[in-house]
Amino acid sequence: MQRLKKITIENFRSIGEEPIEIEFPTEFPTVLLGENNAGKSNIIRAIELMFGEFHPKYKKLDNYDHFNREETNKISIDAEVSGFKARLGRNGEFSCSGFKYDCVKGSDSNFAAIQAENGELNIYVSNNLREELLCVVVNAEQNLNYQLSYSSKFTLLSKVTKAFHDKLIEDGERVGRLKEMFETIKSTFLEVEEFGAFNEDMSTIAGQMLSNMSHALQFDFTAYDPSNYFKTLRVHPSEDGETRAYEELGTGQQQILALSFAHAYAKSFLGQGLIFILDEPEAHLHPLAQKWLAKQMSKMAQDGLQLIITTHSPYFINLEFINGIYLVSKKEQTEVSNTNASELAEFCKATGAPRADEKTIIPFYSSHSKPHILNGFFAKKIILVEGETEELALPSYFEKVGLDTLKEGIAIIGVSGKGNLAKWWRLYKCYNIPTFICFDNDKKDDGKNTKRTEALKAIGIDDGEIEGLLNSNDWNVNSNFCVFGADFETTMRNSFTRYAVIEAEEIERLGSSKPIVAKAVAERILSEDINPEDSGWEQYNALKEFIEQLA
């Protein structure tokens, strides 16, 4: 089957002179993650430019399509493909291995196919060649009505019915029978007096007006289109046996229906390629529906549908297919980060996990991942903490010293114990997400100091420093980690004069749950007139500065 294998993009919109590359896996979706305005949509637009409805050579670009709006920046997009059937070259001796597009504002754009055997460019790219691989984008807007219409030959419905037609006309006897049936339908239509009169008048008037033209046209109202026998086919949603209009469906339902249509197409016509791009499939779907849809999408990809999705939902992140996960970020320009089993295993070994193995590293991470932890993929920075207590309490302390973690895109993630800090720090560092770790020296689950030692070694702390850090009973704030003394609650009591009093009041009001009480105390410290001389504020200010500088 025809597929997109790899795309390289340079100087297109937010993608600059440092080109980005994305390799597309088979049998599972490609997932583009990242914060808003990072450039995910620009990657989609580049794919659509190459394989969408309009021929790239004749696509008119705007100045904002050029990086930094500098029209002298040459846009360059290279796409590597596989499975194409059409032959290239004067005698058809070459197969097609990809396409290349170049554009400088003010001059003609160049679009050519790449000849696999010698790598040379073939500047003649026929429509038949382009149409071997179609790109369809379904976004959060309601555009299912368009995709299941005949608005152009590139819609899903047009593509499917054309494929039906091609299969149908392979049997001449079957075509003859079909014509007879359609003529019977036409004669029934003509029994309606007004229709017959209109049909005759229309043809007569048109004939008179076009009589002096070299090619006369004959108008014939018929029940079928001989150029595409299936073009009378219509797709209608239904509910409880009743036909519904697309406008009656929610946006989420429309996306699922479009995906189902594309899946059926991919399964039925394996000889024709389809790149199905679903932009933010989580839009308008509740969390359980997102989980269900993510599962269905994996099955569809295994059936042969090439799926590319952009998402802000952790439910569409499956670490089992990690080499298809691309984190899109933007500093001066759009960048992408990606890893695979081999690279992740090597990084883990280099940061203190000698037993890491590329055969087991992905099952290990995928089995331990949860949506709560995977939310880190959507953050600008991550603070890893031991558990819920710190996760719920820290935002209030940070807000008091002027750091709004939500506004700044900083995720505070509880990892369920000291032993998981190094594990998730390694994963997020592989994706170049600045990551900070926090823990305390409570030895209940780390009596031999191995878990905290592993975390400190992973982030690069020298052996000579580690013993002192593990025996500290007070704050220890550093550039990429923080130790909350003997334990978090004890350190807070020692750092804020009224903490113990407020804590006792909240235990009386809420019960003994440590995370709930710690959160309530932090919120009261935020709202009440707390002593500004408390030593805790100096520590939180230092912690804030290190997190702000984290890169």
Short mmCIF file of N, CA, C and O in Angstrom, two decimals, residues 399-513:
data_model
loop_
_atom_site.label_atom_id
_atom_site.label_comp_id
_atom_site.label_asym_id
_atom_site.label_seq_id
_atom_site.Cartn_x
_atom_site.Cartn_y
_atom_site.Cartn_z
N GLU A 399 2.50 30.23 44.16
CA GLU A 399 1.69 31.41 43.83
C GLU A 399 1.98 32.54 44.80
O GLU A 399 2.02 33.72 44.40
N LYS A 400 2.20 32.20 46.05
CA LYS A 400 2.47 33.24 47.06
C LYS A 400 3.78 33.97 46.77
O LYS A 400 3.90 35.17 47.06
N VAL A 401 4.76 33.27 46.16
CA VAL A 401 6.04 33.93 45.85
C VAL A 401 6.09 34.41 44.39
O VAL A 401 7.16 34.77 43.89
N GLY A 402 4.94 34.40 43.72
CA GLY A 402 4.88 35.01 42.39
C GLY A 402 5.07 34.08 41.21
O GLY A 402 5.35 34.54 40.10
N LEU A 403 4.92 32.77 41.41
CA LEU A 403 5.05 31.83 40.31
C LEU A 403 3.72 31.10 40.13
O LEU A 403 3.36 30.23 40.93
N ASP A 404 2.99 31.47 39.09
CA ASP A 404 1.73 30.80 38.76
C ASP A 404 2.07 29.62 37.85
O ASP A 404 2.30 29.81 36.65
N THR A 405 2.09 28.42 38.40
CA THR A 405 2.55 27.26 37.62
C THR A 405 1.62 26.96 36.45
O THR A 405 2.09 26.55 35.38
N LEU A 406 0.33 27.16 36.62
CA LEU A 406 -0.60 26.91 35.52
C LEU A 406 -0.36 27.90 34.38
O LEU A 406 -0.30 27.52 33.21
N LYS A 407 -0.24 29.16 34.73
CA LYS A 407 -0.02 30.19 33.70
C LYS A 407 1.29 29.95 32.95
O LYS A 407 1.36 30.16 31.74
N GLU A 408 2.30 29.51 33.66
CA GLU A 408 3.62 29.30 33.05
C GLU A 408 3.77 27.93 32.39
O GLU A 408 4.83 27.61 31.86
N GLY A 409 2.73 27.12 32.44
CA GLY A 409 2.78 25.81 31.79
C GLY A 409 3.70 24.83 32.50
O GLY A 409 4.33 23.98 31.85
N ILE A 410 3.77 24.93 33.83
CA ILE A 410 4.63 24.05 34.62
C ILE A 410 3.76 22.97 35.26
O ILE A 410 2.82 23.27 36.00
N ALA A 411 4.06 21.72 34.96
CA ALA A 411 3.29 20.60 35.51
C ALA A 411 3.98 20.07 36.75
O ALA A 411 5.17 19.76 36.72
N ILE A 412 3.24 19.99 37.85
CA ILE A 412 3.74 19.36 39.07
C ILE A 412 3.12 17.98 39.12
O ILE A 412 1.89 17.83 39.23
N ILE A 413 3.95 16.95 39.04
CA ILE A 413 3.45 15.59 38.85
C ILE A 413 3.93 14.68 39.98
O ILE A 413 5.14 14.50 40.17
N GLY A 414 3.00 14.10 40.71
CA GLY A 414 3.33 13.10 41.71
C GLY A 414 3.57 11.76 41.05
O GLY A 414 2.75 11.30 40.25
N VAL A 415 4.69 11.11 41.40
CA VAL A 415 5.08 9.88 40.70
C VAL A 415 4.93 8.64 41.58
O VAL A 415 5.42 7.56 41.24
N SER A 416 4.25 8.79 42.71
CA SER A 416 3.96 7.64 43.59
C SER A 416 5.22 7.01 44.17
O SER A 416 5.40 5.79 44.10
N GLY A 417 6.08 7.82 44.72
CA GLY A 417 7.23 7.29 45.43
C GLY A 417 8.57 7.73 44.89
O GLY A 417 8.72 8.04 43.71
N LYS A 418 9.57 7.71 45.80
CA LYS A 418 10.92 8.13 45.43
C LYS A 418 11.52 7.28 44.33
O LYS A 418 12.31 7.76 43.51
N GLY A 419 11.15 5.99 44.31
CA GLY A 419 11.74 5.09 43.32
C GLY A 419 11.35 5.38 41.89
O GLY A 419 11.95 4.82 40.96
N ASN A 420 10.36 6.24 41.69
CA ASN A 420 9.90 6.55 40.33
C ASN A 420 10.42 7.89 39.81
O ASN A 420 10.17 8.25 38.67
N LEU A 421 11.12 8.63 40.65
CA LEU A 421 11.61 9.94 40.22
C LEU A 421 12.60 9.84 39.07
O LEU A 421 12.46 10.52 38.04
N ALA A 422 13.59 8.97 39.21
CA ALA A 422 14.61 8.84 38.16
C ALA A 422 14.00 8.32 36.87
O ALA A 422 14.37 8.75 35.76
N LYS A 423 13.07 7.38 37.00
CA LYS A 423 12.45 6.76 35.83
C LYS A 423 11.79 7.79 34.93
O LYS A 423 12.04 7.83 33.71
N TRP A 424 10.94 8.62 35.53
CA TRP A 424 10.21 9.58 34.70
C TRP A 424 11.08 10.77 34.33
O TRP A 424 10.88 11.38 33.28
N TRP A 425 12.06 11.12 35.15
CA TRP A 425 13.01 12.16 34.76
C TRP A 425 13.73 11.76 33.48
O TRP A 425 13.90 12.58 32.57
N ARG A 426 14.15 10.51 33.39
CA ARG A 426 14.87 10.04 32.18
C ARG A 426 13.99 10.14 30.94
O ARG A 426 14.45 10.57 29.88
N LEU A 427 12.74 9.73 31.04
CA LEU A 427 11.86 9.78 29.87
C LEU A 427 11.69 11.21 29.38
O LEU A 427 11.86 11.50 28.19
N TYR A 428 11.39 12.11 30.29
CA TYR A 428 11.11 13.48 29.86
C TYR A 428 12.37 14.20 29.39
O TYR A 428 12.31 15.07 28.52
N LYS A 429 13.52 13.85 29.95
CA LYS A 429 14.76 14.43 29.44
C LYS A 429 15.05 13.96 28.02
O LYS A 429 15.64 14.69 27.22
N CYS A 430 14.63 12.72 27.68
CA CYS A 430 14.79 12.24 26.30
C CYS A 430 13.99 13.09 25.32
O CYS A 430 14.33 13.17 24.14
N TYR A 431 12.92 13.69 25.81
CA TYR A 431 12.10 14.56 24.97
C TYR A 431 12.44 16.04 25.17
O TYR A 431 11.70 16.93 24.75
N ASN A 432 13.58 16.28 25.84
CA ASN A 432 14.10 17.65 26.02
C ASN A 432 13.15 18.56 26.78
O ASN A 432 13.11 19.78 26.56
N ILE A 433 12.37 17.98 27.71
CA ILE A 433 11.51 18.80 28.57
C ILE A 433 12.28 19.11 29.85
O ILE A 433 12.69 18.19 30.56
N PRO A 434 12.52 20.38 30.17
CA PRO A 434 13.20 20.72 31.42
C PRO A 434 12.47 20.12 32.62
O PRO A 434 11.27 20.36 32.81
N THR A 435 13.18 19.33 33.43
CA THR A 435 12.54 18.58 34.50
C THR A 435 13.31 18.74 35.81
O THR A 435 14.53 18.56 35.86
N PHE A 436 12.57 19.06 36.86
CA PHE A 436 13.10 19.31 38.19
C PHE A 436 12.57 18.21 39.12
O PHE A 436 11.44 17.75 38.94
N ILE A 437 13.34 17.77 40.10
CA ILE A 437 12.85 16.74 41.03
C ILE A 437 12.85 17.26 42.46
O ILE A 437 13.72 18.04 42.85
N CYS A 438 11.84 16.83 43.23
CA CYS A 438 11.73 17.19 44.64
C CYS A 438 11.43 15.92 45.45
O CYS A 438 10.62 15.09 45.03
N PHE A 439 12.06 15.80 46.59
CA PHE A 439 11.78 14.68 47.50
C PHE A 439 12.18 15.07 48.91
O PHE A 439 12.82 16.11 49.13
N ASP A 440 11.78 14.24 49.86
CA ASP A 440 12.24 14.46 51.23
C ASP A 440 13.06 13.25 51.67
O ASP A 440 13.19 12.27 50.94
N ASN A 441 13.60 13.31 52.87
CA ASN A 441 14.48 12.25 53.37
C ASN A 441 13.77 11.28 54.31
O ASN A 441 14.41 10.59 55.11
N ASP A 442 12.45 11.23 54.21
CA ASP A 442 11.69 10.22 54.95
C ASP A 442 12.12 8.84 54.43
O ASP A 442 12.01 8.55 53.24
N LYS A 443 12.60 7.99 55.33
CA LYS A 443 13.18 6.71 54.91
C LYS A 443 12.21 5.54 54.98
O LYS A 443 12.61 4.39 54.87
N LYS A 444 10.91 5.83 55.11
CA LYS A 444 9.95 4.73 55.23
C LYS A 444 9.99 3.79 54.04
O LYS A 444 9.86 2.57 54.19
N ASP A 445 10.12 4.32 52.84
CA ASP A 445 10.17 3.45 51.65
C ASP A 445 11.54 3.47 50.99
O ASP A 445 11.68 3.06 49.84
N ASP A 446 12.55 3.96 51.72
CA ASP A 446 13.90 4.00 51.14
C ASP A 446 14.94 3.88 52.25
O ASP A 446 15.85 4.70 52.38
N GLY A 447 14.79 2.80 53.02
CA GLY A 447 15.67 2.63 54.16
C GLY A 447 17.14 2.50 53.80
O GLY A 447 18.02 2.89 54.57
N LYS A 448 17.43 1.97 52.60
CA LYS A 448 18.83 1.79 52.19
C LYS A 448 19.34 2.93 51.31
O LYS A 448 20.44 2.85 50.74
N ASN A 449 18.53 3.96 51.15
CA ASN A 449 18.92 5.17 50.40
C ASN A 449 19.08 4.95 48.89
O ASN A 449 19.54 5.84 48.18
N THR A 450 18.72 3.77 48.38
CA THR A 450 19.00 3.45 46.97
C THR A 450 18.14 4.29 46.02
O THR A 450 18.63 4.70 44.95
N LYS A 451 16.89 4.55 46.37
CA LYS A 451 15.99 5.26 45.45
C LYS A 451 16.39 6.73 45.30
O LYS A 451 16.43 7.26 44.19
N ARG A 452 16.70 7.38 46.42
CA ARG A 452 17.12 8.78 46.35
C ARG A 452 18.50 8.90 45.70
O ARG A 452 18.76 9.84 44.95
N THR A 453 19.35 7.93 45.99
CA THR A 453 20.68 7.94 45.37
C THR A 453 20.56 7.82 43.85
O THR A 453 21.25 8.54 43.10
N GLU A 454 19.69 6.93 43.39
CA GLU A 454 19.49 6.77 41.94
C GLU A 454 19.01 8.07 41.31
O GLU A 454 19.48 8.47 40.25
N ALA A 455 18.06 8.75 41.98
CA ALA A 455 17.53 9.99 41.43
C ALA A 455 18.61 11.06 41.35
O ALA A 455 18.73 11.77 40.34
N LEU A 456 19.41 11.17 42.39
CA LEU A 456 20.45 12.20 42.39
C LEU A 456 21.55 11.90 41.38
O LEU A 456 22.06 12.80 40.70
N LYS A 457 21.92 10.62 41.24
CA LYS A 457 22.93 10.26 40.25
C LYS A 457 22.42 10.50 38.84
O LYS A 457 23.17 10.92 37.96
N ALA A 458 21.14 10.23 38.62
CA ALA A 458 20.56 10.42 37.28
C ALA A 458 20.69 11.86 36.82
O ALA A 458 21.02 12.13 35.66
N ILE A 459 20.49 12.81 37.74
CA ILE A 459 20.55 14.22 37.33
C ILE A 459 21.96 14.78 37.39
O ILE A 459 22.16 15.97 37.15
N GLY A 460 22.93 13.91 37.75
CA GLY A 460 24.33 14.33 37.64
C GLY A 460 25.00 14.77 38.92
O GLY A 460 26.05 15.43 38.88
N ILE A 461 24.46 14.42 40.08
CA ILE A 461 25.08 14.81 41.35
C ILE A 461 26.25 13.87 41.65
O ILE A 461 26.12 12.64 41.56
N ASP A 462 27.37 14.44 42.05
CA ASP A 462 28.57 13.64 42.35
C ASP A 462 28.37 12.79 43.60
O ASP A 462 27.65 13.20 44.54
N ASP A 463 29.04 11.63 43.62
CA ASP A 463 28.92 10.73 44.77
C ASP A 463 29.30 11.42 46.08
O ASP A 463 28.70 11.16 47.13
N GLY A 464 30.30 12.31 46.02
CA GLY A 464 30.77 12.96 47.23
C GLY A 464 29.72 13.85 47.88
O GLY A 464 29.78 14.11 49.09
N GLU A 465 28.75 14.33 47.12
CA GLU A 465 27.72 15.21 47.65
C GLU A 465 26.50 14.45 48.15
O GLU A 465 25.73 14.96 48.97
N ILE A 466 26.32 13.25 47.65
CA ILE A 466 25.06 12.55 47.87
C ILE A 466 24.83 12.22 49.34
O ILE A 466 23.72 12.42 49.87
N GLU A 467 25.85 11.73 50.05
CA GLU A 467 25.66 11.33 51.45
C GLU A 467 25.15 12.49 52.30
O GLU A 467 24.23 12.33 53.11
N GLY A 468 25.73 13.66 52.10
CA GLY A 468 25.29 14.82 52.86
C GLY A 468 23.85 15.19 52.56
O GLY A 468 23.09 15.57 53.46
N LEU A 469 23.47 15.10 51.31
CA LEU A 469 22.10 15.43 50.92
C LEU A 469 21.10 14.46 51.54
O LEU A 469 20.01 14.85 51.95
N LEU A 470 21.46 13.17 51.60
CA LEU A 470 20.54 12.16 52.11
C LEU A 470 20.39 12.23 53.63
O LEU A 470 19.44 11.66 54.18
N ASN A 471 21.31 12.88 54.31
CA ASN A 471 21.23 12.99 55.77
C ASN A 471 20.75 14.36 56.23
O ASN A 471 20.73 14.65 57.43
N SER A 472 20.36 15.20 55.27
CA SER A 472 19.93 16.56 55.61
C SER A 472 18.54 16.53 56.24
O SER A 472 17.63 15.85 55.77
N ASN A 473 18.37 17.28 57.34
CA ASN A 473 17.06 17.40 57.99
C ASN A 473 16.41 18.76 57.73
O ASN A 473 15.41 19.10 58.36
N ASP A 474 17.01 19.51 56.82
CA ASP A 474 16.46 20.83 56.51
C ASP A 474 16.39 20.98 54.99
O ASP A 474 16.80 20.11 54.24
N TRP A 475 15.87 22.12 54.54
CA TRP A 475 15.78 22.40 53.10
C TRP A 475 17.16 22.26 52.45
O TRP A 475 18.18 22.58 53.03
N ASN A 476 17.13 21.82 51.19
CA ASN A 476 18.34 21.86 50.37
C ASN A 476 17.88 22.14 48.94
O ASN A 476 17.45 21.24 48.22
N VAL A 477 17.95 23.41 48.56
CA VAL A 477 17.43 23.87 47.26
C VAL A 477 18.59 24.05 46.30
O VAL A 477 19.55 24.77 46.60
N ASN A 478 18.50 23.40 45.14
CA ASN A 478 19.57 23.45 44.15
C ASN A 478 19.00 23.75 42.77
O ASN A 478 17.79 23.90 42.58
N SER A 479 19.87 23.80 41.77
CA SER A 479 19.47 24.24 40.43
C SER A 479 18.56 23.26 39.71
O SER A 479 17.79 23.65 38.83
N ASN A 480 18.61 21.96 40.08
CA ASN A 480 17.74 21.00 39.40
C ASN A 480 17.08 20.01 40.35
O ASN A 480 16.50 19.03 39.92
N PHE A 481 17.19 20.26 41.66
CA PHE A 481 16.49 19.41 42.62
C PHE A 481 16.30 20.15 43.93
O PHE A 481 16.96 21.17 44.20
N CYS A 482 15.38 19.64 44.74
CA CYS A 482 15.13 20.19 46.06
C CYS A 482 14.86 19.05 47.03
O CYS A 482 14.08 18.14 46.72
N VAL A 483 15.50 19.10 48.20
CA VAL A 483 15.25 18.14 49.27
C VAL A 483 14.47 18.87 50.37
O VAL A 483 14.92 19.91 50.87
N PHE A 484 13.29 18.32 50.72
CA PHE A 484 12.45 18.95 51.75
C PHE A 484 12.79 18.41 53.14
O PHE A 484 11.90 18.01 53.91
N GLY A 485 14.05 18.35 53.48
CA GLY A 485 14.46 17.94 54.82
C GLY A 485 14.03 16.54 55.18
O GLY A 485 13.91 15.65 54.32
N ALA A 486 13.77 16.32 56.48
CA ALA A 486 13.45 14.98 56.98
C ALA A 486 12.15 14.46 56.37
O ALA A 486 12.05 13.29 55.99
N ASP A 487 11.14 15.30 56.31
CA ASP A 487 9.92 14.99 55.56
C ASP A 487 9.19 16.30 55.30
O ASP A 487 9.44 17.31 55.97
N PHE A 488 8.30 16.31 54.35
CA PHE A 488 7.68 17.55 53.88
C PHE A 488 6.94 18.28 55.00
O PHE A 488 7.14 19.49 55.22
N GLU A 489 6.09 17.55 55.73
CA GLU A 489 5.26 18.20 56.76
C GLU A 489 6.12 18.78 57.88
O GLU A 489 5.88 19.91 58.33
N THR A 490 7.12 18.02 58.32
CA THR A 490 7.99 18.52 59.41
C THR A 490 8.72 19.78 58.98
O THR A 490 8.82 20.76 59.74
N THR A 491 9.22 19.79 57.75
CA THR A 491 9.94 20.96 57.25
C THR A 491 9.01 22.17 57.15
O THR A 491 9.41 23.30 57.47
N MET A 492 7.76 21.96 56.72
CA MET A 492 6.82 23.08 56.64
C MET A 492 6.49 23.61 58.03
O MET A 492 6.40 24.84 58.24
N ARG A 493 6.36 22.72 59.01
CA ARG A 493 6.08 23.17 60.38
C ARG A 493 7.22 24.01 60.91
O ARG A 493 7.01 25.01 61.63
N ASN A 494 8.45 23.60 60.59
CA ASN A 494 9.62 24.34 61.06
C ASN A 494 9.84 25.64 60.30
O ASN A 494 10.56 26.53 60.77
N SER A 495 9.22 25.76 59.13
CA SER A 495 9.48 26.91 58.26
C SER A 495 8.42 27.99 58.38
O SER A 495 8.65 29.14 57.97
N PHE A 496 7.22 27.66 58.90
CA PHE A 496 6.12 28.63 59.00
C PHE A 496 5.57 28.58 60.42
O PHE A 496 5.13 27.52 60.90
N THR A 497 5.56 29.72 61.10
CA THR A 497 5.23 29.74 62.53
C THR A 497 3.82 29.25 62.82
O THR A 497 3.58 28.67 63.88
N ARG A 498 2.87 29.50 61.95
CA ARG A 498 1.49 29.11 62.23
C ARG A 498 1.09 27.81 61.54
O ARG A 498 -0.08 27.41 61.60
N TYR A 499 2.02 27.15 60.88
CA TYR A 499 1.68 25.94 60.12
C TYR A 499 1.05 24.88 61.03
O TYR A 499 0.00 24.32 60.70
N ALA A 500 1.68 24.59 62.16
CA ALA A 500 1.19 23.51 63.03
C ALA A 500 -0.22 23.81 63.54
O ALA A 500 -1.07 22.90 63.62
N VAL A 501 -0.49 25.08 63.85
CA VAL A 501 -1.82 25.44 64.33
C VAL A 501 -2.87 25.25 63.24
O VAL A 501 -3.94 24.66 63.45
N ILE A 502 -2.57 25.75 62.05
CA ILE A 502 -3.51 25.62 60.92
C ILE A 502 -3.69 24.15 60.56
O ILE A 502 -4.81 23.69 60.29
N GLU A 503 -2.61 23.40 60.61
CA GLU A 503 -2.67 21.97 60.29
C GLU A 503 -3.62 21.25 61.23
O GLU A 503 -4.46 20.43 60.79
N ALA A 504 -3.52 21.53 62.51
CA ALA A 504 -4.40 20.89 63.49
C ALA A 504 -5.86 21.25 63.23
O ALA A 504 -6.76 20.39 63.34
N GLU A 505 -6.12 22.49 62.88
CA GLU A 505 -7.49 22.91 62.59
C GLU A 505 -8.03 22.19 61.36
O GLU A 505 -9.21 21.78 61.33
N GLU A 506 -7.20 22.01 60.34
CA GLU A 506 -7.65 21.35 59.11
C GLU A 506 -7.83 19.85 59.31
O GLU A 506 -8.71 19.25 58.69
N ILE A 507 -7.04 19.25 60.17
CA ILE A 507 -7.25 17.84 60.48
C ILE A 507 -8.59 17.65 61.17
O ILE A 507 -9.34 16.71 60.89
N GLU A 508 -8.91 18.57 62.08
CA GLU A 508 -10.20 18.53 62.76
C GLU A 508 -11.35 18.69 61.77
O GLU A 508 -12.40 18.05 61.89
N ARG A 509 -11.15 19.55 60.77
CA ARG A 509 -12.23 19.84 59.80
C ARG A 509 -12.33 18.79 58.70
O ARG A 509 -13.43 18.40 58.29
N LEU A 510 -11.19 18.27 58.19
CA LEU A 510 -11.18 17.44 57.00
C LEU A 510 -10.81 15.98 57.24
O LEU A 510 -10.99 15.15 56.35
N GLY A 511 -10.26 15.67 58.40
CA GLY A 511 -9.79 14.33 58.63
C GLY A 511 -8.28 14.25 58.50
O GLY A 511 -7.59 15.26 58.35
N SER A 512 -7.76 13.04 58.50
CA SER A 512 -6.31 12.85 58.61
C SER A 512 -5.59 12.60 57.29
O SER A 512 -4.40 12.28 57.29
N SER A 513 -6.28 12.73 56.15
CA SER A 513 -5.62 12.51 54.87
C SER A 513 -4.51 13.55 54.66
O SER A 513 -4.77 14.75 54.58
#
